[in-house]
Structures are given as structure tokens and as C-alpha cells.
Coordinates of C-alpha atoms and ligand atoms in Angstrom, one line a residue:
M28 CA 94.1 -62.0 -161.5
M29 CA 96.4 -60.9 -164.1
I30 CA 99.7 -59.7 -162.3
I31 CA 102.5 -58.5 -164.1
R32 CA 105.9 -57.3 -162.5
N33 CA 108.0 -54.8 -163.2
R34 CA 110.6 -52.4 -161.7
V35 CA 109.5 -49.4 -162.7
L36 CA 106.0 -48.7 -161.1
P37 CA 105.6 -44.8 -160.8
I38 CA 104.0 -45.2 -157.4
G39 CA 106.5 -44.3 -154.5
R40 CA 108.0 -46.1 -151.8
R41 CA 105.3 -46.2 -150.2
F42 CA 103.2 -48.3 -152.5
S43 CA 104.4 -51.9 -154.1
A44 CA 101.4 -52.4 -156.5
I45 CA 98.7 -50.7 -158.9
N46 CA 95.3 -52.1 -159.5
I47 CA 95.4 -50.9 -164.3
C48 CA 91.9 -51.8 -165.0
G49 CA 92.1 -55.6 -163.3
L50 CA 95.9 -55.7 -163.9
L51 CA 97.8 -55.4 -161.4
F52 CA 101.1 -53.8 -161.8
V53 CA 103.4 -55.1 -159.0
K54 CA 107.2 -54.1 -158.3
Q55 CA 109.6 -56.6 -158.3
S56 CA 111.1 -56.2 -154.9
A57 CA 107.2 -56.7 -154.0
E58 CA 105.9 -59.3 -152.0
L59 CA 101.9 -61.4 -153.1
T60 CA 100.7 -61.7 -149.8
P61 CA 97.8 -63.0 -150.1
E62 CA 96.4 -59.6 -147.7
L63 CA 97.4 -57.8 -151.2
L64 CA 95.9 -59.6 -153.8
T65 CA 92.3 -59.7 -152.1
H66 CA 92.7 -56.3 -151.3
E67 CA 94.0 -55.6 -154.9
R68 CA 90.5 -57.8 -155.6
I69 CA 88.2 -56.1 -153.6
H70 CA 89.0 -52.9 -156.1
T71 CA 88.5 -54.6 -159.3
R72 CA 85.6 -55.3 -157.4
Q73 CA 85.3 -51.4 -157.4
M74 CA 86.0 -50.9 -160.8
T75 CA 84.0 -53.8 -162.2
E76 CA 80.8 -51.9 -160.7
L77 CA 81.5 -48.9 -161.8
F78 CA 81.9 -50.1 -165.6
I79 CA 86.2 -49.2 -164.6
I80 CA 86.4 -44.7 -165.9
P81 CA 83.9 -43.7 -163.4
F82 CA 86.2 -45.3 -160.1
Y83 CA 89.5 -43.9 -161.0
I84 CA 87.2 -40.7 -162.0
I85 CA 85.4 -40.3 -158.6
Y86 CA 88.9 -42.2 -157.5
V87 CA 90.8 -38.9 -158.3
A88 CA 87.8 -36.6 -157.4
E89 CA 87.6 -37.9 -153.7
W90 CA 91.8 -37.9 -153.4
L91 CA 92.2 -34.3 -154.9
V92 CA 89.5 -33.3 -152.3
R93 CA 90.5 -34.5 -149.1
V94 CA 94.5 -33.3 -150.0
V95 CA 92.5 -29.8 -150.6
L96 CA 90.2 -30.8 -147.1
S97 CA 93.5 -31.4 -145.0
G98 CA 95.9 -28.8 -145.7
G99 CA 97.8 -31.3 -148.7
N100 CA 97.9 -34.5 -146.8
L101 CA 98.9 -36.6 -149.1
F102 CA 99.3 -40.4 -147.2
G103 CA 96.2 -39.1 -145.5
S104 CA 94.2 -38.7 -148.1
Y105 CA 94.6 -41.7 -149.8
R106 CA 93.9 -43.9 -147.0
A107 CA 90.9 -42.3 -146.0
L108 CA 89.3 -43.0 -149.6
S109 CA 86.0 -44.9 -149.9
M110 CA 88.0 -47.7 -151.9
E111 CA 90.7 -47.3 -149.5
R112 CA 89.0 -48.1 -146.2
E113 CA 86.7 -51.0 -147.6
A114 CA 90.5 -52.4 -149.4
Y115 CA 92.3 -52.1 -146.1
R116 CA 89.4 -53.2 -143.7
Y117 CA 88.5 -56.0 -145.6
Q118 CA 92.3 -57.5 -146.6
D119 CA 92.4 -59.7 -144.0
D120 CA 89.4 -61.6 -145.4
P121 CA 89.7 -63.8 -147.8
G122 CA 86.0 -64.3 -148.2
Y123 CA 84.5 -60.7 -148.4
L124 CA 84.3 -60.1 -151.7
K125 CA 81.6 -63.6 -151.6
R126 CA 79.2 -61.2 -149.6
R127 CA 80.1 -57.8 -149.8
R128 CA 77.4 -55.8 -151.3
R129 CA 76.7 -54.1 -154.5
F130 CA 78.7 -50.2 -153.5
A131 CA 79.8 -51.2 -150.2
Q132 CA 82.8 -48.6 -150.5
W133 CA 79.9 -45.9 -149.7
R134 CA 77.8 -48.4 -147.1
N135 CA 80.3 -48.2 -144.6
I136 CA 82.3 -45.7 -144.3
Q137 CA 84.1 -45.2 -141.3
K138 CA 87.8 -43.8 -140.7
A139 CA 90.9 -44.8 -141.6
P140 CA 92.3 -47.2 -139.3
Ligands
ZN211 ZN1 94.3 -49.5 -151.8

């Protein structure tokens, strides 16, 4: 995974990295932990199987729907996203991508941790 350190990411203080088409932009101050890398690799896999642009469309659309349904809970809606639930659930498991099934983000719907 290509990693680009950046000082000026417009992603808010709760986030340390953003994955844009498989390129990982990481805040200067952020620690690159194995969990972060696995989390982002899971997103890259999700993107690849959705041919990238649909990934972002679905991601943003699901987030907007959840924000409305939750009455404006921006961060909770982010954590509840299908893509994020899968990434957070398995970020501690470096072997996960080897056994991951296609479209696992929709096969294994569970509550956000
Ligand atoms: Zn994520």
C-alpha cells in the first residue's frame, strides 16, 4: 500500500488517515499501526471489488442515510457504515484478508463496536 504523509488532510481530528483509491494519506502526527494498515487494506479490497467509484458513492450515500435516520449523529453514522463495521471488526486480524469472502461488508451485518 502506498503511504503518503500529509500535514493538511481535511479529515478532522478523529481521523488519522484516508484511503483514496488505494493510496493512503496519513496525518503527519499519526502512528502507522498494524491495525490502521489492516483497516485500510480492508477498505482497498472493498474498493477493488466495487471498481472504486461505486465504493465511494455507496459509502457516502449510506452515511447520509444514516445521518438522517440517526437525527444527525455524524460520527456514529460513520462507525455504523457497512464498510467501516467490517474494517473495524477485523483490523486486529492480519490474516483476515486471506480468508475474506467477496462483499463481506454486506454478508456479515453486525452492530458497530
Ligand atoms: Zn475505515
